[in-house]
Amino acid sequence: MSESINLQHFLADDQLKQNQLLALIKLAIKIKQTPADFSQVLLGKSVAMIFEKPSLRTHVSFDMGINKLGGHALYLGQQNGKLGERERVSDYAKNLSCYADAIVARVFSHNSIQGLAEHASVPVINALCDLYHPCQALADFITMTEQLALLKINDISEVKLTYVGDGNNVSHSLMLMAAILGVDFTLVTPLGFEAEADVLTKAQSLAKASGAKLNVTCDISSIGAQDVIYTDTWISMGNEDANQKAQILAHFAPYQVNHNLIKQTGAKQVMHCQPAHLEEEITTELFDSDMSVVFQQAENRMWGQCAVLVSLLTKE
Ligand code: NVA
C-alpha cells in the first residue's frame, strides 16, 4: 500500500496526484478500522515535531497517532529559540535528521517548510504554514468520504463543497485537494481577502486536469445548491491585530455560516477545522447541530496523519 503511494515529503497539496490522495484516504480509513494491524509499524522510529504556533488538534493527533503506530514523538516548541534565528533552518533540518526518522513542522512561512525539506535527510510533513494546511484537508476529505451515504452521493467527486470565509491556508489546501479529486468546489471570500493568486492558478490547472468545477466569487448570494459548507476563522494565527479586529468582523459579517446560508444552499453538512470563533464565522447553533461534522474532522486528523506517516516511513 505505502509503496504505491510513494511520497517523499508531505508539504503542499498540489504535489499530490489523484491516485496518491485516494490511496491515502483509503489507507487512513483502513488504519481507523483496524488500528491493531498497524500498532507496530513505527516501532523504533522517532518523529520530531516543531511548533512555531499554538496547537491543540495537530499536536495531540500527531503525538497520539504516532503512539498508536508504535513510534515515539518529540514536541519542540520555541524553547530552543525561533526557527532560523538561533540556528539556520538548514542546520535545524540537518541536526534533527541525525536523530529523527521524520520531521513534522508547524511554521509561519512556507519557506521554512521548503528549507526543512531541502536540507533534511528524512521526510518532512507540513503541519500548517501561511499557505497550506494539507493534513487538515486530508482529514476533511476522509470525513466527506465517510459521509457519502448520508450525503446520498456515490463518489467523492460528486460532492458540491463550498468554503466561505478568509482566503487562507485552510481554504487553499481544501481548494487544491478538491481540484485534484474532481470535486465541485466554490470559494467565497470577501473582497480583499481572496485566495493567493498563485494558489488559485495551481488549483485552476489541477481542476482542468481532473474535470473539477471551480467557482471563485465574492458574492455569497450567488452560490446555488451545495452539499457541504466549510468555514474557518476570519483571523488566522499570526494575523491578529487588535486595532483591526472590529473592522474585519464587520467586513466579514455577511459571510457568516448560519441558518440563512443553509436554507439558501440546502447544504446537509457544515465543516470547520477549529478552533471556531462562535458567532463570528459560524453560529453556535450550527456548530453544535447534527449537521456539524467538526469532531469527525478532528478525529480524522489523527488517522489521516497516520496514513501519511505509514506511507512515508514504511515499505509494506
Ligand atoms: N487558518 C487558521 C487555521 C487554524 C487551524 C490559522 O492559520 O490560524
mmCIF file of C-alpha atoms and ligand atoms in Angstrom:
data_model
loop_
_atom_site.group_PDB
_atom_site.id
_atom_site.type_symbol
_atom_site.label_atom_id
_atom_site.label_comp_id
_atom_site.label_asym_id
_atom_site.label_seq_id
_atom_site.Cartn_x
_atom_site.Cartn_y
_atom_site.Cartn_z
ATOM 1 C CA MET A 1 0.000 0.000 0.000
ATOM 2 C CA SER A 2 2.638 2.549 1.044
ATOM 3 C CA GLU A 3 4.804 1.669 -1.940
ATOM 4 C CA SER A 4 2.021 2.642 -4.304
ATOM 5 C CA ILE A 5 1.505 5.999 -2.531
ATOM 6 C CA ASN A 6 5.244 6.651 -2.808
ATOM 7 C CA LEU A 7 5.639 10.044 -1.095
ATOM 8 C CA GLN A 8 8.954 11.703 -0.310
ATOM 9 C CA HIS A 9 7.515 14.502 1.843
ATOM 10 C CA PHE A 10 4.028 15.877 2.629
ATOM 11 C CA LEU A 11 4.466 19.609 2.060
ATOM 12 C CA ALA A 12 1.784 21.069 -0.168
ATOM 13 C CA ASP A 13 -1.443 19.684 -1.578
ATOM 14 C CA ASP A 14 -0.636 20.362 -5.225
ATOM 15 C CA GLN A 15 2.279 17.903 -5.055
ATOM 16 C CA LEU A 16 -0.157 15.004 -4.710
ATOM 17 C CA LYS A 17 -1.520 13.009 -7.614
ATOM 18 C CA GLN A 18 -5.161 11.921 -7.574
ATOM 19 C CA ASN A 19 -4.255 8.238 -7.122
ATOM 20 C CA GLN A 20 -1.937 9.071 -4.195
ATOM 21 C CA LEU A 21 -4.609 11.143 -2.488
ATOM 22 C CA LEU A 22 -7.289 8.483 -2.967
ATOM 23 C CA ALA A 23 -4.854 5.841 -1.658
ATOM 24 C CA LEU A 24 -4.081 7.977 1.419
ATOM 25 C CA ILE A 25 -7.801 8.375 2.156
ATOM 26 C CA LYS A 26 -8.301 4.601 1.780
ATOM 27 C CA LEU A 27 -5.292 3.806 3.971
ATOM 28 C CA ALA A 28 -6.468 6.232 6.679
ATOM 29 C CA ILE A 29 -9.878 4.554 6.794
ATOM 30 C CA LYS A 30 -8.187 1.124 6.947
ATOM 31 C CA ILE A 31 -5.957 2.191 9.868
ATOM 32 C CA LYS A 32 -9.007 3.668 11.611
ATOM 33 C CA GLN A 33 -10.949 0.419 11.201
ATOM 34 C CA THR A 34 -8.103 -1.946 12.143
ATOM 35 C CA PRO A 35 -5.588 0.020 14.270
ATOM 36 C CA ALA A 36 -4.188 -3.190 15.848
ATOM 37 C CA ASP A 37 -2.832 -4.222 12.430
ATOM 38 C CA PHE A 38 -0.698 -1.065 12.393
ATOM 39 C CA SER A 39 0.358 -0.920 16.049
ATOM 40 C CA GLN A 40 3.996 -1.865 15.364
ATOM 41 C CA VAL A 41 4.646 -0.199 12.025
ATOM 42 C CA LEU A 42 6.687 2.681 13.503
ATOM 43 C CA LEU A 43 8.432 0.578 16.147
ATOM 44 C CA GLY A 44 11.844 2.094 16.947
ATOM 45 C CA LYS A 45 11.057 5.221 14.894
ATOM 46 C CA SER A 46 11.027 8.774 16.252
ATOM 47 C CA VAL A 47 9.298 11.880 14.912
ATOM 48 C CA ALA A 48 10.463 15.403 15.824
ATOM 49 C CA MET A 49 7.597 17.913 15.880
ATOM 50 C CA ILE A 50 8.460 21.612 15.547
ATOM 51 C CA PHE A 51 5.757 24.100 16.543
ATOM 52 C CA GLU A 52 6.205 27.828 15.900
ATOM 53 C CA LYS A 53 2.496 28.452 16.575
ATOM 54 C CA PRO A 54 -0.055 27.189 19.114
ATOM 55 C CA SER A 55 -1.820 23.891 18.516
ATOM 56 C CA LEU A 56 -4.342 21.594 20.138
ATOM 57 C CA ARG A 57 -5.540 19.110 17.492
ATOM 58 C CA THR A 58 -2.326 18.954 15.471
ATOM 59 C CA HIS A 59 -0.065 18.401 18.464
ATOM 60 C CA VAL A 60 -2.298 15.848 20.153
ATOM 61 C CA SER A 61 -3.331 13.992 16.992
ATOM 62 C CA PHE A 62 0.271 13.598 15.804
ATOM 63 C CA ASP A 63 1.524 12.570 19.243
ATOM 64 C CA MET A 64 -1.219 10.031 19.880
ATOM 65 C CA GLY A 65 -1.309 8.811 16.266
ATOM 66 C CA ILE A 66 2.455 8.146 16.319
ATOM 67 C CA ASN A 67 2.000 6.342 19.636
ATOM 68 C CA LYS A 68 -0.777 4.182 18.135
ATOM 69 C CA LEU A 69 1.641 3.157 15.355
ATOM 70 C CA GLY A 70 4.293 2.124 17.921
ATOM 71 C CA GLY A 71 6.558 5.148 17.349
ATOM 72 C CA HIS A 72 7.840 7.982 19.529
ATOM 73 C CA ALA A 73 7.007 11.692 19.125
ATOM 74 C CA LEU A 74 9.046 14.594 20.498
ATOM 75 C CA TYR A 75 7.489 18.074 20.837
ATOM 76 C CA LEU A 76 9.782 21.015 20.116
ATOM 77 C CA GLY A 77 8.224 24.377 20.931
ATOM 78 C CA GLN A 78 10.002 27.707 20.916
ATOM 79 C CA GLN A 79 12.150 26.878 23.957
ATOM 80 C CA ASN A 80 15.205 26.449 21.717
ATOM 81 C CA GLY A 81 14.735 29.824 20.060
ATOM 82 C CA LYS A 82 12.933 30.754 16.875
ATOM 83 C CA LEU A 83 13.434 28.613 13.803
ATOM 84 C CA GLY A 84 16.011 30.338 11.604
ATOM 85 C CA GLU A 85 17.085 32.811 14.319
ATOM 86 C CA ARG A 86 19.130 30.873 16.874
ATOM 87 C CA GLU A 87 20.130 28.412 14.184
ATOM 88 C CA ARG A 88 19.596 28.404 10.422
ATOM 89 C CA VAL A 89 16.635 26.383 9.128
ATOM 90 C CA SER A 90 19.143 24.238 7.211
ATOM 91 C CA ASP A 91 21.079 23.428 10.399
ATOM 92 C CA TYR A 92 17.841 22.683 12.252
ATOM 93 C CA ALA A 93 16.941 20.214 9.490
ATOM 94 C CA LYS A 94 20.386 18.592 9.408
ATOM 95 C CA ASN A 95 20.587 18.233 13.197
ATOM 96 C CA LEU A 96 17.120 16.751 13.546
ATOM 97 C CA SER A 97 17.895 14.315 10.722
ATOM 98 C CA CYS A 98 20.661 12.855 12.937
ATOM 99 C CA TYR A 99 18.074 11.617 15.435
ATOM 100 C CA ALA A 100 14.603 11.610 13.927
ATOM 101 C CA ASP A 101 13.036 9.454 11.235
ATOM 102 C CA ALA A 102 10.656 12.247 10.197
ATOM 103 C CA ILE A 103 10.037 15.926 10.934
ATOM 104 C CA VAL A 104 6.592 17.452 11.456
ATOM 105 C CA ALA A 105 6.591 21.260 11.339
ATOM 106 C CA ARG A 106 4.012 23.991 12.022
ATOM 107 C CA VAL A 107 5.610 27.214 10.869
ATOM 108 C CA PHE A 108 4.863 30.803 9.950
ATOM 109 C CA SER A 109 6.338 30.737 6.471
ATOM 110 C CA HIS A 110 6.109 28.108 3.762
ATOM 111 C CA ASN A 111 9.751 28.942 3.010
ATOM 112 C CA SER A 112 10.676 27.318 6.337
ATOM 113 C CA ILE A 113 8.887 24.106 5.316
ATOM 114 C CA GLN A 114 10.692 24.140 1.992
ATOM 115 C CA GLY A 115 14.018 24.831 3.713
ATOM 116 C CA LEU A 116 13.494 21.952 6.123
ATOM 117 C CA ALA A 117 12.603 19.567 3.291
ATOM 118 C CA GLU A 118 15.552 20.716 1.201
ATOM 119 C CA HIS A 119 18.116 20.113 3.944
ATOM 120 C CA ALA A 120 16.660 17.207 5.938
ATOM 121 C CA SER A 121 17.617 13.673 5.007
ATOM 122 C CA VAL A 122 14.282 12.436 6.423
ATOM 123 C CA PRO A 123 10.691 13.123 5.295
ATOM 124 C CA VAL A 124 9.085 16.438 6.323
ATOM 125 C CA ILE A 125 5.351 16.895 6.982
ATOM 126 C CA ASN A 126 3.699 20.324 6.812
ATOM 127 C CA ALA A 127 1.543 20.714 9.936
ATOM 128 C CA LEU A 128 0.334 24.200 8.808
ATOM 129 C CA CYS A 129 2.093 27.208 7.363
ATOM 130 C CA ASP A 130 0.941 30.556 5.973
ATOM 131 C CA LEU A 131 -0.041 28.966 2.635
ATOM 132 C CA TYR A 132 -1.230 25.426 3.309
ATOM 133 C CA HIS A 133 -2.715 23.036 5.834
ATOM 134 C CA PRO A 134 -2.593 19.730 3.920
ATOM 135 C CA CYS A 135 -3.080 17.490 6.989
ATOM 136 C CA GLN A 136 -6.384 19.294 7.607
ATOM 137 C CA ALA A 137 -7.597 18.967 4.017
ATOM 138 C CA LEU A 138 -6.726 15.264 4.028
ATOM 139 C CA ALA A 139 -8.804 14.790 7.208
ATOM 140 C CA ASP A 140 -11.635 16.762 5.591
ATOM 141 C CA PHE A 141 -11.796 14.550 2.509
ATOM 142 C CA ILE A 142 -11.561 11.422 4.694
ATOM 143 C CA THR A 143 -14.566 12.806 6.594
ATOM 144 C CA MET A 144 -16.529 13.544 3.400
ATOM 145 C CA THR A 145 -15.697 10.055 2.085
ATOM 146 C CA GLU A 146 -17.156 8.566 5.281
ATOM 147 C CA GLN A 147 -20.261 10.734 4.922
ATOM 148 C CA LEU A 148 -21.081 9.876 1.296
ATOM 149 C CA ALA A 149 -24.073 7.687 2.174
ATOM 150 C CA LEU A 150 -25.514 10.415 4.368
ATOM 151 C CA LEU A 151 -24.990 12.928 1.591
ATOM 152 C CA LYS A 152 -26.696 10.455 -0.791
ATOM 153 C CA ILE A 153 -23.659 10.514 -3.094
ATOM 154 C CA ASN A 154 -21.761 7.575 -4.617
ATOM 155 C CA ASP A 155 -18.351 9.074 -5.154
ATOM 156 C CA ILE A 156 -16.300 11.861 -3.560
ATOM 157 C CA SER A 157 -16.030 13.601 -6.955
ATOM 158 C CA GLU A 158 -19.804 14.218 -6.865
ATOM 159 C CA VAL A 159 -19.674 16.345 -3.697
ATOM 160 C CA LYS A 160 -20.616 20.009 -4.040
ATOM 161 C CA LEU A 161 -18.453 21.794 -1.498
ATOM 162 C CA THR A 162 -18.301 25.498 -0.650
ATOM 163 C CA TYR A 163 -15.743 27.229 1.550
ATOM 164 C CA VAL A 164 -16.940 30.578 2.898
ATOM 165 C CA GLY A 165 -14.565 32.994 4.625
ATOM 166 C CA ASP A 166 -10.956 34.121 4.553
ATOM 167 C CA GLY A 167 -8.831 33.045 1.567
ATOM 168 C CA ASN A 168 -6.271 31.457 3.900
ATOM 169 C CA ASN A 169 -4.128 28.317 4.317
ATOM 170 C CA VAL A 170 -7.131 26.072 5.054
ATOM 171 C CA SER A 171 -9.073 27.342 2.022
ATOM 172 C CA HIS A 172 -6.004 26.891 -0.204
ATOM 173 C CA SER A 173 -5.473 23.274 0.814
ATOM 174 C CA LEU A 174 -9.173 22.439 0.549
ATOM 175 C CA MET A 175 -9.400 24.039 -2.908
ATOM 176 C CA LEU A 176 -6.291 22.250 -4.196
ATOM 177 C CA MET A 177 -7.352 18.832 -2.932
ATOM 178 C CA ALA A 178 -10.877 19.388 -4.288
ATOM 179 C CA ALA A 179 -9.365 20.219 -7.672
ATOM 180 C CA ILE A 180 -7.194 17.081 -7.600
ATOM 181 C CA LEU A 181 -10.155 14.889 -6.624
ATOM 182 C CA GLY A 182 -12.551 16.366 -9.193
ATOM 183 C CA VAL A 183 -14.836 17.853 -6.532
ATOM 184 C CA ASP A 184 -17.213 20.694 -7.485
ATOM 185 C CA PHE A 185 -15.748 23.475 -5.333
ATOM 186 C CA THR A 186 -16.828 27.049 -4.678
ATOM 187 C CA LEU A 187 -14.647 29.539 -2.842
ATOM 188 C CA VAL A 188 -16.491 32.534 -1.392
ATOM 189 C CA THR A 189 -14.333 35.254 0.142
ATOM 190 C CA PRO A 190 -14.939 38.916 0.946
ATOM 191 C CA LEU A 191 -13.311 41.472 -1.321
ATOM 192 C CA GLY A 192 -9.670 41.942 -0.330
ATOM 193 C CA PHE A 193 -9.448 38.516 1.359
ATOM 194 C CA GLU A 194 -9.295 36.305 -1.733
ATOM 195 C CA ALA A 195 -7.046 33.262 -2.122
ATOM 196 C CA GLU A 196 -3.430 33.870 -3.161
ATOM 197 C CA ALA A 197 -3.268 34.326 -6.935
ATOM 198 C CA ASP A 198 -0.554 31.650 -7.364
ATOM 199 C CA VAL A 199 -2.533 29.070 -5.432
ATOM 200 C CA LEU A 200 -5.646 29.866 -7.458
ATOM 201 C CA THR A 201 -3.729 29.393 -10.704
ATOM 202 C CA LYS A 202 -2.467 25.997 -9.469
ATOM 203 C CA ALA A 203 -6.000 24.988 -8.462
ATOM 204 C CA GLN A 204 -7.383 26.051 -11.852
ATOM 205 C CA SER A 205 -4.878 23.921 -13.713
ATOM 206 C CA LEU A 206 -5.474 20.916 -11.417
ATOM 207 C CA ALA A 207 -9.238 21.334 -11.868
ATOM 208 C CA LYS A 208 -8.823 21.399 -15.623
ATOM 209 C CA ALA A 209 -6.855 18.140 -15.482
ATOM 210 C CA SER A 210 -9.373 16.360 -13.209
ATOM 211 C CA GLY A 211 -12.503 17.864 -14.767
ATOM 212 C CA ALA A 212 -13.455 19.543 -11.481
ATOM 213 C CA LYS A 213 -15.666 22.628 -11.440
ATOM 214 C CA LEU A 214 -14.026 25.532 -9.615
ATOM 215 C CA ASN A 215 -16.041 28.646 -8.889
ATOM 216 C CA VAL A 216 -14.478 31.655 -7.148
ATOM 217 C CA THR A 217 -16.633 34.573 -6.057
ATOM 218 C CA CYS A 218 -17.140 37.372 -3.541
ATOM 219 C CA ASP A 219 -20.909 37.217 -3.977
ATOM 220 C CA ILE A 220 -22.299 34.908 -1.317
ATOM 221 C CA SER A 221 -25.856 35.304 -2.612
ATOM 222 C CA SER A 222 -24.802 33.765 -5.954
ATOM 223 C CA ILE A 223 -23.956 30.282 -4.689
ATOM 224 C CA GLY A 224 -26.556 27.714 -5.574
ATOM 225 C CA ALA A 225 -27.297 24.263 -4.160
ATOM 226 C CA GLN A 226 -24.482 22.753 -2.079
ATOM 227 C CA ASP A 227 -23.907 19.546 -0.115
ATOM 228 C CA VAL A 228 -21.326 20.819 2.357
ATOM 229 C CA ILE A 229 -20.423 24.283 3.680
ATOM 230 C CA TYR A 230 -16.986 24.800 5.224
ATOM 231 C CA THR A 231 -15.599 27.727 7.162
ATOM 232 C CA ASP A 232 -12.544 28.745 9.191
ATOM 233 C CA THR A 233 -11.514 31.647 11.394
ATOM 234 C CA TRP A 234 -11.584 35.106 9.814
ATOM 235 C CA ILE A 235 -8.268 35.949 11.527
ATOM 236 C CA SER A 236 -5.516 33.336 11.342
ATOM 237 C CA MET A 237 -2.666 32.797 13.799
ATOM 238 C CA GLY A 238 -0.048 35.451 13.242
ATOM 239 C CA ASN A 239 -2.511 37.924 11.693
ATOM 240 C CA GLU A 240 -4.086 39.057 14.959
ATOM 241 C CA ASP A 241 -4.125 42.845 15.220
ATOM 242 C CA ALA A 242 -6.376 44.187 17.984
ATOM 243 C CA ASN A 243 -6.737 47.532 16.166
ATOM 244 C CA GLN A 244 -8.171 45.891 13.049
ATOM 245 C CA LYS A 245 -10.411 43.281 14.662
ATOM 246 C CA ALA A 246 -13.673 45.273 14.722
ATOM 247 C CA GLN A 247 -13.217 46.336 11.102
ATOM 248 C CA ILE A 248 -12.542 42.762 9.950
ATOM 249 C CA LEU A 249 -15.531 41.376 11.848
ATOM 250 C CA ALA A 250 -17.797 43.973 10.205
ATOM 251 C CA HIS A 251 -16.369 43.294 6.723
ATOM 252 C CA PHE A 252 -16.819 39.524 7.105
ATOM 253 C CA ALA A 253 -20.243 39.628 8.807
ATOM 254 C CA PRO A 254 -22.233 38.888 5.596
ATOM 255 C CA TYR A 255 -20.098 35.746 5.181
ATOM 256 C CA GLN A 256 -21.140 34.087 8.425
ATOM 257 C CA VAL A 257 -22.162 30.426 8.111
ATOM 258 C CA ASN A 258 -25.620 30.483 9.633
ATOM 259 C CA HIS A 259 -29.127 29.144 9.246
ATOM 260 C CA ASN A 260 -29.924 31.506 6.336
ATOM 261 C CA LEU A 261 -26.980 30.215 4.303
ATOM 262 C CA ILE A 262 -28.023 26.627 4.961
ATOM 263 C CA LYS A 263 -31.546 27.489 3.812
ATOM 264 C CA GLN A 264 -30.205 29.228 0.704
ATOM 265 C CA THR A 265 -27.937 26.328 -0.331
ATOM 266 C CA GLY A 266 -29.811 23.307 1.035
ATOM 267 C CA ALA A 267 -26.472 22.046 2.433
ATOM 268 C CA LYS A 268 -26.656 18.912 4.560
ATOM 269 C CA GLN A 269 -23.400 19.322 6.459
ATOM 270 C CA VAL A 270 -21.161 22.008 7.913
ATOM 271 C CA MET A 271 -17.434 21.672 8.473
ATOM 272 C CA HIS A 272 -14.862 23.687 10.418
ATOM 273 C CA CYS A 273 -11.189 22.928 11.035
ATOM 274 C CA GLN A 274 -11.354 24.559 14.521
ATOM 275 C CA PRO A 275 -10.631 26.471 16.653
ATOM 276 C CA ALA A 276 -14.031 28.056 15.982
ATOM 277 C CA HIS A 277 -14.912 31.629 16.871
ATOM 278 C CA LEU A 278 -18.554 31.106 17.642
ATOM 279 C CA GLU A 279 -20.954 33.810 16.456
ATOM 280 C CA GLU A 280 -18.208 35.131 14.166
ATOM 281 C CA GLU A 281 -17.594 32.792 11.188
ATOM 282 C CA ILE A 282 -20.220 30.267 12.361
ATOM 283 C CA THR A 283 -23.200 30.372 14.692
ATOM 284 C CA THR A 284 -23.087 28.322 17.885
ATOM 285 C CA GLU A 285 -26.392 26.748 16.841
ATOM 286 C CA LEU A 286 -24.914 25.314 13.622
ATOM 287 C CA PHE A 287 -21.574 24.353 15.154
ATOM 288 C CA ASP A 288 -23.389 22.313 17.801
ATOM 289 C CA SER A 289 -26.046 20.941 15.440
ATOM 290 C CA ASP A 290 -26.481 17.462 13.923
ATOM 291 C CA MET A 291 -25.279 18.932 10.625
ATOM 292 C CA SER A 292 -21.852 19.591 12.088
ATOM 293 C CA VAL A 293 -19.096 17.028 11.483
ATOM 294 C CA VAL A 294 -16.346 19.069 13.161
ATOM 295 C CA PHE A 295 -15.380 16.387 15.669
ATOM 296 C CA GLN A 296 -15.246 13.705 12.957
ATOM 297 C CA GLN A 297 -12.850 16.035 11.129
ATOM 298 C CA ALA A 298 -10.816 16.442 14.322
ATOM 299 C CA GLU A 299 -10.612 12.676 14.841
ATOM 300 C CA ASN A 300 -9.703 12.078 11.205
ATOM 301 C CA ARG A 301 -6.714 14.400 11.588
ATOM 302 C CA MET A 302 -5.117 11.544 13.503
ATOM 303 C CA TRP A 303 -5.997 8.771 11.029
ATOM 304 C CA GLY A 304 -5.022 10.859 8.011
ATOM 305 C CA GLN A 305 -1.650 11.725 9.539
ATOM 306 C CA CYS A 306 -1.133 8.047 10.448
ATOM 307 C CA ALA A 307 -1.654 7.200 6.766
ATOM 308 C CA VAL A 308 0.876 9.870 5.747
ATOM 309 C CA LEU A 309 3.424 8.557 8.271
ATOM 310 C CA VAL A 310 2.914 4.933 7.224
ATOM 311 C CA SER A 311 3.339 5.845 3.563
ATOM 312 C CA LEU A 312 6.462 7.939 4.274
ATOM 313 C CA LEU A 313 8.189 5.634 6.739
ATOM 314 C CA THR A 314 7.337 2.073 5.786
ATOM 315 C CA LYS A 315 7.591 -0.112 2.732
ATOM 316 C CA GLU A 316 4.869 -2.673 3.241
HETATM 317 N N1 NVA B 1 -6.418 29.415 9.332
HETATM 318 C C1 NVA B 1 -6.153 29.036 10.699
HETATM 319 C C2 NVA B 1 -6.220 27.536 10.831
HETATM 320 C C3 NVA B 1 -6.071 27.019 12.247
HETATM 321 C C4 NVA B 1 -6.070 25.518 12.339
HETATM 322 C C5 NVA B 1 -4.819 29.583 11.131
HETATM 323 O O1 NVA B 1 -3.861 29.519 10.352
HETATM 324 O O2 NVA B 1 -4.730 30.092 12.236
#
